[in-house]
mmCIF file of N, CA, C and O in Angstrom:
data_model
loop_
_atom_site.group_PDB
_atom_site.id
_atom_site.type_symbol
_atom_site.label_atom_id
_atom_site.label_comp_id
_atom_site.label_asym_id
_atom_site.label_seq_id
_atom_site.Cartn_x
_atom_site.Cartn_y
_atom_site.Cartn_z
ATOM 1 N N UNK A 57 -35.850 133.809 116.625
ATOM 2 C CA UNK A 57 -36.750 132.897 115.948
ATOM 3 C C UNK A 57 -36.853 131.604 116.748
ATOM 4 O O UNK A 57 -36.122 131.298 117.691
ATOM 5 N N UNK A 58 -37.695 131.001 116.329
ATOM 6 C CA UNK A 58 -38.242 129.505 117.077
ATOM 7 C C UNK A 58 -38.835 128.534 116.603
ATOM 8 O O UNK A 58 -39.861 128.748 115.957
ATOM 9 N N UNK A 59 -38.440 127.414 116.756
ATOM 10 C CA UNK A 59 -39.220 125.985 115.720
ATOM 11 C C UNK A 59 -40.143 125.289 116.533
ATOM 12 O O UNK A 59 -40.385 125.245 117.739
ATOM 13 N N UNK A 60 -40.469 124.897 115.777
ATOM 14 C CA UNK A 60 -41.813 124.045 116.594
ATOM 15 C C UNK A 60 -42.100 122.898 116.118
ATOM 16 O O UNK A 60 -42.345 123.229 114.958
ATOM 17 N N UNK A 61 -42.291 121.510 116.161
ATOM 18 C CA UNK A 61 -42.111 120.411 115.597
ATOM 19 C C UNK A 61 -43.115 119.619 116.355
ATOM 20 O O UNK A 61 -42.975 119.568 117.577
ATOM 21 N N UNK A 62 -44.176 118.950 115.759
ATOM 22 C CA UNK A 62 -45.076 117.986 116.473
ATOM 23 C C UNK A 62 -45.700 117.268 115.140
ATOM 24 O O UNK A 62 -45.784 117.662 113.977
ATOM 25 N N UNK A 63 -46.086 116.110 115.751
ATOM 26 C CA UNK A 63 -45.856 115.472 117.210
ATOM 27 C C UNK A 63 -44.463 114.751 116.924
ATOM 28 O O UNK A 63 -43.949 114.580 115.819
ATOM 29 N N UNK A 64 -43.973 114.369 118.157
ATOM 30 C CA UNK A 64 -42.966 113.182 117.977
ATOM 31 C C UNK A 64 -43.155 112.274 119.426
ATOM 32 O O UNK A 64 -43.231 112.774 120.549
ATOM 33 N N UNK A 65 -43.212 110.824 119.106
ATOM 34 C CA UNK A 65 -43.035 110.328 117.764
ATOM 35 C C UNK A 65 -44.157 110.765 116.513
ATOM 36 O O UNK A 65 -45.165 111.439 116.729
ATOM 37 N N UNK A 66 -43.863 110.376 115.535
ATOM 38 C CA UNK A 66 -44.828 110.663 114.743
ATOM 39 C C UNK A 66 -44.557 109.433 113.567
ATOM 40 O O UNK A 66 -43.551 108.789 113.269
ATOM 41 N N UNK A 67 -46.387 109.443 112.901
ATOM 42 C CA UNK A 67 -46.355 108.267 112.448
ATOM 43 C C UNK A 67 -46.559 108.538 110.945
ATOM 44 O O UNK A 67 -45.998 107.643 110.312
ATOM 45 N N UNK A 68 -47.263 109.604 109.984
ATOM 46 C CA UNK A 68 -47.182 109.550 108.812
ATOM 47 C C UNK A 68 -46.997 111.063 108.574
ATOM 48 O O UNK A 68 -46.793 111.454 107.425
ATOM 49 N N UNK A 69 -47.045 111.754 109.389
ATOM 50 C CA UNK A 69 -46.134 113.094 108.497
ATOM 51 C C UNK A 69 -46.139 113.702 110.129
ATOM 52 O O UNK A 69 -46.678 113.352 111.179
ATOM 53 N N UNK A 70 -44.968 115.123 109.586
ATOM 54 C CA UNK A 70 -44.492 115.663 110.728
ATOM 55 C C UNK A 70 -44.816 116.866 110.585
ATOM 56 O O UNK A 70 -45.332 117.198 109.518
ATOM 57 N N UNK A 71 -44.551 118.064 111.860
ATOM 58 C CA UNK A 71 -45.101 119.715 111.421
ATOM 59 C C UNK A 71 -44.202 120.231 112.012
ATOM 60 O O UNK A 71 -43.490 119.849 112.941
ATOM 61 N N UNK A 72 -44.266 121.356 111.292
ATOM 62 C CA UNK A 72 -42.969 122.280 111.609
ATOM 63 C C UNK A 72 -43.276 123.935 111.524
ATOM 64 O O UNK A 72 -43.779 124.409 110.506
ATOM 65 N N UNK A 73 -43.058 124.457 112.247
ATOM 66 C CA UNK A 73 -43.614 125.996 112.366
ATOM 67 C C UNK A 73 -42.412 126.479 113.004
ATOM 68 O O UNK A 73 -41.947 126.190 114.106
ATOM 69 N N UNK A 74 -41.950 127.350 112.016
ATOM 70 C CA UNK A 74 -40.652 128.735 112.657
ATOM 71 C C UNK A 74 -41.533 129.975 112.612
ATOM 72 O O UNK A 74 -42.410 130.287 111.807
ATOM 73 N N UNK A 75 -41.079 130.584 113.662
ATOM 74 C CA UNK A 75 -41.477 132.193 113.885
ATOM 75 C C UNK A 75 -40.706 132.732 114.268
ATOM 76 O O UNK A 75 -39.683 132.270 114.773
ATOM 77 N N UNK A 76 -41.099 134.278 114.078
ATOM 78 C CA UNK A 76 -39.932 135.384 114.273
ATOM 79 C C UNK A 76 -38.687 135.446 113.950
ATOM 80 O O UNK A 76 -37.651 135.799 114.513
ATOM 81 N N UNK A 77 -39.069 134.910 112.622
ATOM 82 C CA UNK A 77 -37.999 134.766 111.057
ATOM 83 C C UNK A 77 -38.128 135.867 110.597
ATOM 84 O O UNK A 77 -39.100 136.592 110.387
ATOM 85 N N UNK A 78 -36.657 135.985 110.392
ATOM 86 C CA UNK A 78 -36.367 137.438 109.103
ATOM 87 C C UNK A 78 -37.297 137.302 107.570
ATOM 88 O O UNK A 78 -37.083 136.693 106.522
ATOM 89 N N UNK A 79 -38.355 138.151 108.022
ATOM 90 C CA UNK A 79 -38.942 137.815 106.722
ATOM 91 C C UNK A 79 -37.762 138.044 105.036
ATOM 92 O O UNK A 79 -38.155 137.743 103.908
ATOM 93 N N UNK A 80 -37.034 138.345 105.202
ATOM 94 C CA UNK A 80 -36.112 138.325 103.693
ATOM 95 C C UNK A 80 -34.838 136.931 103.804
ATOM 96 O O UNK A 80 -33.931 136.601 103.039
ATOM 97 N N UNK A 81 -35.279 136.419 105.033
ATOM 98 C CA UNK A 81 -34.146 135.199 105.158
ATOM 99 C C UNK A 81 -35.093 133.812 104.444
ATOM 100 O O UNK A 81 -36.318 133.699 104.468
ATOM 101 N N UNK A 82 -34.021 132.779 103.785
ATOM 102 C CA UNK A 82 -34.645 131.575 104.061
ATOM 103 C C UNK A 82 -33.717 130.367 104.600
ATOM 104 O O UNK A 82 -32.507 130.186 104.738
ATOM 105 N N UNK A 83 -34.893 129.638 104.831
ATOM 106 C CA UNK A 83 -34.702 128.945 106.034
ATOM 107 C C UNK A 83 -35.102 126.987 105.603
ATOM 108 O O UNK A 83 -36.211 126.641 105.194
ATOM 109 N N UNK A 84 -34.340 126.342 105.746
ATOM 110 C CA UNK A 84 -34.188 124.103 105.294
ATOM 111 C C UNK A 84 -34.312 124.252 106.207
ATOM 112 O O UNK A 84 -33.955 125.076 107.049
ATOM 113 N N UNK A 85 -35.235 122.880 106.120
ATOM 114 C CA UNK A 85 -35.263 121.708 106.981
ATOM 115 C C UNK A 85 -34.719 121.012 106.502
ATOM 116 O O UNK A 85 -34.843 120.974 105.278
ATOM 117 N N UNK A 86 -33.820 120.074 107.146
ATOM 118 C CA UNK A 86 -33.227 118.472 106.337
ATOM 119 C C UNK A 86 -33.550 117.297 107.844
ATOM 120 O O UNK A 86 -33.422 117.490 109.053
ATOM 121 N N UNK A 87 -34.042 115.987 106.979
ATOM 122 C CA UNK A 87 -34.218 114.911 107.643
ATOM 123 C C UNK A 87 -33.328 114.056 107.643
ATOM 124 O O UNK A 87 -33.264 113.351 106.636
ATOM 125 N N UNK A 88 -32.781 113.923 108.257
ATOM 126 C CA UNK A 88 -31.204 112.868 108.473
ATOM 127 C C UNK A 88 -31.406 111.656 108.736
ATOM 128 O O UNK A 88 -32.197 111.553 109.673
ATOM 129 N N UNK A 89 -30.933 110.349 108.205
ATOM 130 C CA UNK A 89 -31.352 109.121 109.092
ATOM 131 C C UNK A 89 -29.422 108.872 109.865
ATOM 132 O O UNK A 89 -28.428 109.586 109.735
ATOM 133 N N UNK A 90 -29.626 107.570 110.617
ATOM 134 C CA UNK A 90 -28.470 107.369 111.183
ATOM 135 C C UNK A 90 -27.448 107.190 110.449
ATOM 136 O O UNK A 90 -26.464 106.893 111.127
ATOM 137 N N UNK A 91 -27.312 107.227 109.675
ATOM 138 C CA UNK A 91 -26.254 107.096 108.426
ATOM 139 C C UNK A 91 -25.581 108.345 107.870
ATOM 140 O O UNK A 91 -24.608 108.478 107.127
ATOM 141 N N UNK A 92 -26.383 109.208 108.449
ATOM 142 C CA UNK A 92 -25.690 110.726 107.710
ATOM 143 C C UNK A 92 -26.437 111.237 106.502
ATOM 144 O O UNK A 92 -26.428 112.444 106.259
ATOM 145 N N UNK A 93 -27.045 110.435 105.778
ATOM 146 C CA UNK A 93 -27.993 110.440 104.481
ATOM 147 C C UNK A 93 -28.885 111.717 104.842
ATOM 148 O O UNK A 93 -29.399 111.823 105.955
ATOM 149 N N UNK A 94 -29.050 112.743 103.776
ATOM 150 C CA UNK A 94 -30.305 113.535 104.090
ATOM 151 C C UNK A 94 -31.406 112.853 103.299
ATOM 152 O O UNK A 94 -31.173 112.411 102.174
ATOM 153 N N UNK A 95 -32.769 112.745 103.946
ATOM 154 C CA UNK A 95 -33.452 111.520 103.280
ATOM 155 C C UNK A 95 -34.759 112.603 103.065
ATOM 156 O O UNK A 95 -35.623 112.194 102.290
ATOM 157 N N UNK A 96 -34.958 113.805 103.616
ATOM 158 C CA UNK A 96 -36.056 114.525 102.987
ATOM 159 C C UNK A 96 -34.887 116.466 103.323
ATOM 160 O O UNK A 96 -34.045 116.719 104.185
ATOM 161 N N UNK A 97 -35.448 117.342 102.185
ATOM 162 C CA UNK A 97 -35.393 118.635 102.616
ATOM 163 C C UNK A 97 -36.824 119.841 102.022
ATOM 164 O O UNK A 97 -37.345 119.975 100.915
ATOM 165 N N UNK A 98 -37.048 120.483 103.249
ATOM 166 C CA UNK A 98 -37.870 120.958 103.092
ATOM 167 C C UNK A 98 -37.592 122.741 103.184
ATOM 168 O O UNK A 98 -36.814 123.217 104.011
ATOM 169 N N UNK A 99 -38.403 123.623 102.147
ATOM 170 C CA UNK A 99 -38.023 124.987 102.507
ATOM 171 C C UNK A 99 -38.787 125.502 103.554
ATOM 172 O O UNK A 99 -39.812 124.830 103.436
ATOM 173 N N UNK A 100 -39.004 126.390 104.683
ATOM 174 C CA UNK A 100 -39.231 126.750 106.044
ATOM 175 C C UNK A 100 -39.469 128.444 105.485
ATOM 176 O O UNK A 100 -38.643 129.178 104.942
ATOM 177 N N UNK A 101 -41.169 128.772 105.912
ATOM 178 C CA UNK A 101 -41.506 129.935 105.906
ATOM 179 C C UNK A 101 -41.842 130.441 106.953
ATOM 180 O O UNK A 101 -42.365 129.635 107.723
ATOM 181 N N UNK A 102 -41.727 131.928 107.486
ATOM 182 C CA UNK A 102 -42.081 132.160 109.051
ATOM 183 C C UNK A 102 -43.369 132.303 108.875
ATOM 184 O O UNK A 102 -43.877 132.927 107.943
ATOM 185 N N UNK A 103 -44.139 131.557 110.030
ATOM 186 C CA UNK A 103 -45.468 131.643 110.689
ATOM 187 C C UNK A 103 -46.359 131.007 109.517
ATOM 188 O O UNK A 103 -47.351 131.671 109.217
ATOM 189 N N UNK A 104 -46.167 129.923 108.876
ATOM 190 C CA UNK A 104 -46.825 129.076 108.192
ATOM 191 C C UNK A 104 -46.281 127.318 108.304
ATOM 192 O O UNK A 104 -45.141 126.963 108.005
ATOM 193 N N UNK A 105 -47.239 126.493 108.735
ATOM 194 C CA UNK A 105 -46.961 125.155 109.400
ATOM 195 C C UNK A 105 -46.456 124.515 107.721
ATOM 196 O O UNK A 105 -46.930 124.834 106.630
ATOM 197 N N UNK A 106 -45.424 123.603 108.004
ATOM 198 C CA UNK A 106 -45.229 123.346 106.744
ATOM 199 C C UNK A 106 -45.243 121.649 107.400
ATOM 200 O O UNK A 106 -44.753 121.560 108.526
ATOM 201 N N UNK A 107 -45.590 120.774 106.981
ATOM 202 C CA UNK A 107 -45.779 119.593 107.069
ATOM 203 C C UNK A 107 -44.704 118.474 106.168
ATOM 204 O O UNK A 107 -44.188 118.638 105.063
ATOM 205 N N UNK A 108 -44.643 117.704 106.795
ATOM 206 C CA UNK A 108 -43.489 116.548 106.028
ATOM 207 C C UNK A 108 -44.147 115.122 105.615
ATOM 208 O O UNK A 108 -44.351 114.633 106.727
ATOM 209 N N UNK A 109 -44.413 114.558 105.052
ATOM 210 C CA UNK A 109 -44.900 112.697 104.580
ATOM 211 C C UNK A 109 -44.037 112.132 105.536
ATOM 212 O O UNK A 109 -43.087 112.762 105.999
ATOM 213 N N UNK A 110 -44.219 111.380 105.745
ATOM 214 C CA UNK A 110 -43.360 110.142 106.406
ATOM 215 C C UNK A 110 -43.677 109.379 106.122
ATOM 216 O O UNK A 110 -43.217 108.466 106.808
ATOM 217 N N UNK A 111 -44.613 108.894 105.043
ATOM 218 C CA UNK A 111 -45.544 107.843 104.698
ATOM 219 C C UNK A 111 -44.329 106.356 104.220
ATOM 220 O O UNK A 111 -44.501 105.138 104.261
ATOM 221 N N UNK A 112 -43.003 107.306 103.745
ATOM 222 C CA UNK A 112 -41.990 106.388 103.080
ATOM 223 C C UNK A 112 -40.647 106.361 103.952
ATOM 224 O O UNK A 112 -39.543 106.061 103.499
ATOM 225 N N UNK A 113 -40.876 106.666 105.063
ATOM 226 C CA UNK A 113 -39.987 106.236 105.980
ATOM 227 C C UNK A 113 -39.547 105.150 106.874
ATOM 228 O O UNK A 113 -40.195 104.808 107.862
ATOM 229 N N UNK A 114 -38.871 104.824 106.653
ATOM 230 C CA UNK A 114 -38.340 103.531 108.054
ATOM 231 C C UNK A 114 -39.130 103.964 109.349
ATOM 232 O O UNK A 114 -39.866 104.949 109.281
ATOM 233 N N UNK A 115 -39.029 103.415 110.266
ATOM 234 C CA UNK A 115 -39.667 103.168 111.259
ATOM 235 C C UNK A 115 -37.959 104.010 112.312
ATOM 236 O O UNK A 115 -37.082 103.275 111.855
ATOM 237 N N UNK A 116 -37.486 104.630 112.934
ATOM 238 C CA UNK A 116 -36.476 104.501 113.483
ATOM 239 C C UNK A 116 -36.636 106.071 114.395
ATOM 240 O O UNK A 116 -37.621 106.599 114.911
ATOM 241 N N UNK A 117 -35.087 106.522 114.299
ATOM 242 C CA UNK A 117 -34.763 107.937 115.306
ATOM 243 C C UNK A 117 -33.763 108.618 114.042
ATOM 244 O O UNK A 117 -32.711 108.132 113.625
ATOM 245 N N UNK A 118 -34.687 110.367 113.405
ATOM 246 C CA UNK A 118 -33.905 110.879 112.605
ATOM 247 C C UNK A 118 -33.380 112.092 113.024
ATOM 248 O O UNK A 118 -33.648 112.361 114.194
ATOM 249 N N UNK A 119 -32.966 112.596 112.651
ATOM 250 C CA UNK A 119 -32.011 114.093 113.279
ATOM 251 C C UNK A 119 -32.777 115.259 112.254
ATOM 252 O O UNK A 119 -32.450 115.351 111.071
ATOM 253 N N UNK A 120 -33.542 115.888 112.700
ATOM 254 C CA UNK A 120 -34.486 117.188 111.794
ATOM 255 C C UNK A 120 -33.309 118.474 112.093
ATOM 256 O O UNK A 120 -33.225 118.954 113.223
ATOM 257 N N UNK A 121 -32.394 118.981 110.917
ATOM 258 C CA UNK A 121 -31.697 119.940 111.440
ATOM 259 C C UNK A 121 -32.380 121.236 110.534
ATOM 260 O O UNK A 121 -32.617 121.060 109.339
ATOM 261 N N UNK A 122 -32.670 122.526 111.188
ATOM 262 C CA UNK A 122 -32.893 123.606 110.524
ATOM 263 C C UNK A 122 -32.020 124.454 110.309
ATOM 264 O O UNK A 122 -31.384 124.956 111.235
ATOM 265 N N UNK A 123 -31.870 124.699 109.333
ATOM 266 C CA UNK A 123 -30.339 125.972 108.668
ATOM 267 C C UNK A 123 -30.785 127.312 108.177
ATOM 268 O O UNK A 123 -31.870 127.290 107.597
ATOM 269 N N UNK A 124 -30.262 128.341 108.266
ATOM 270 C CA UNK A 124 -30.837 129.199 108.052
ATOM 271 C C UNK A 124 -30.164 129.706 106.325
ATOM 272 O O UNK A 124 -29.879 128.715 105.653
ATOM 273 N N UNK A 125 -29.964 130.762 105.769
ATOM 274 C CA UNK A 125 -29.644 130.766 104.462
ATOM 275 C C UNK A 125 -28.111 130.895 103.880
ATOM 276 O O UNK A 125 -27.673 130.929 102.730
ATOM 277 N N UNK A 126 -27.461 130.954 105.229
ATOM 278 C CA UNK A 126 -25.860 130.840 105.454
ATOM 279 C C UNK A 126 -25.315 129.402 105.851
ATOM 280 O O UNK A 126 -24.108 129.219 106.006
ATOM 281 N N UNK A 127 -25.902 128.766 105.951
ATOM 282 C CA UNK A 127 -26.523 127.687 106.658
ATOM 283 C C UNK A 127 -25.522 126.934 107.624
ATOM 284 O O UNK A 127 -24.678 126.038 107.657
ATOM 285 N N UNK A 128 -26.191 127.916 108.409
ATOM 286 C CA UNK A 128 -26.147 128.088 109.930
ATOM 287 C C UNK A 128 -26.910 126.844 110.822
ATOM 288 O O UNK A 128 -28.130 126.993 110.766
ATOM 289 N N UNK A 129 -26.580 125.881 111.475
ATOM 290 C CA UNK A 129 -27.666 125.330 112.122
ATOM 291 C C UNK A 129 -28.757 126.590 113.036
ATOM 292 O O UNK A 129 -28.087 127.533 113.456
ATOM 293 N N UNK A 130 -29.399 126.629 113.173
ATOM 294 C CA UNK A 130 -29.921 127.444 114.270
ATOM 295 C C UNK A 130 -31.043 126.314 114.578
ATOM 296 O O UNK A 130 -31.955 127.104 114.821
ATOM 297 N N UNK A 131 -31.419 125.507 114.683
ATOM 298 C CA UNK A 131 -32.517 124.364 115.578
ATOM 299 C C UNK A 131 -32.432 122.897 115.118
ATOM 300 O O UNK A 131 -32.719 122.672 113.942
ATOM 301 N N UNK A 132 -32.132 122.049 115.777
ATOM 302 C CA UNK A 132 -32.038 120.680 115.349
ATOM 303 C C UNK A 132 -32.690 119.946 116.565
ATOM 304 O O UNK A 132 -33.031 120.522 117.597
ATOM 305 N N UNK A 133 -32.824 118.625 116.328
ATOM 306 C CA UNK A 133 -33.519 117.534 117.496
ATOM 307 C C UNK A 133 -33.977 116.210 116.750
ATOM 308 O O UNK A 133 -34.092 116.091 115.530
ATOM 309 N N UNK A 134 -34.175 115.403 117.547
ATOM 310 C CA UNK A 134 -34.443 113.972 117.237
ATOM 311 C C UNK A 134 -35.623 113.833 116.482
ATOM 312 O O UNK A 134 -36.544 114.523 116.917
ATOM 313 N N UNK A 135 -35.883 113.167 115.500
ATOM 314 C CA UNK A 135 -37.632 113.387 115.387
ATOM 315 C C UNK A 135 -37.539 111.262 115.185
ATOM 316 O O UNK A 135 -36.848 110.570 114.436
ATOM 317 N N UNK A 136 -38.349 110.967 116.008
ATOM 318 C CA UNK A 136 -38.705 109.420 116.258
ATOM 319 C C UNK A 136 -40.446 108.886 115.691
ATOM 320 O O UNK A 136 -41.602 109.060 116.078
ATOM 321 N N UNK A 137 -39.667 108.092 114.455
ATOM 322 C CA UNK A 137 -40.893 107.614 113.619
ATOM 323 C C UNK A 137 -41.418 106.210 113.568
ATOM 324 O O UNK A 137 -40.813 105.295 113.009
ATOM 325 N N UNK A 138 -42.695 106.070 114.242
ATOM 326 C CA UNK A 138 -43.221 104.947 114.506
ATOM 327 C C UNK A 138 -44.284 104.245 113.119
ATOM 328 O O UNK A 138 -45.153 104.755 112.411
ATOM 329 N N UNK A 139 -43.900 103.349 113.168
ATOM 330 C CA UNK A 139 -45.249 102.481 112.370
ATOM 331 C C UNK A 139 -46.600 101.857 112.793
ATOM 332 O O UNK A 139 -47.318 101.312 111.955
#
C-alpha cells in the first residue's frame, strides 16, 4: 500500500489518498502538533481522496502518522501549515 498527501505546505485543508489497501483492513490518519497532542483523526479508505480542514489550525510543522487497524504505523511525515 501507499499514501499520498498534497500539497504541503498547505494552507486550508490537506489530501490524502492510500492505495493498494486490504480492502477488509482499516486504516487513521492522526494529526500531531509538536506537543504530542493528536489535534485531528481521520478514517482512511483505499483509492478514495479523503481531505482534512485546516481552516482551525496553527500555522506551524505537524507529524500526519497513518496506522493501520493493529495500529501499526505503516506511513508518517511532516505536514507544514501555512497562513
Amino acid at each position: 500500500h501507499s499514501v499520498k498527501c498534497f500539497p504541503n505546505p498547505a494552507t486550508d485543508r490537506y489530501n490524502m489518498l492510500l492505495s493498494g489497501a486490504d480492502e477488509n483492513s482499516r486504516y487513521e490518519a492522526s494529526l500531531v502538533d509538536g506537543l504530542g497532542r493528536t489535534i485531528r483523526k481521520v478514517r482512511l479508505e483505499d483509492s478514495i481522496r479523503t481531505t482534512v480542514s485546516l481552516s482551525d489550525f496553527q500555522y506551524g510543522i505537524y507529524l500526519l502518522m497513518v496506522n493501520d487497524e493493529r495500529g501499526k504505523v505503516i506511513y508518517s511525515t511532516k505536514v507544514v501549515v501555512v497562513k
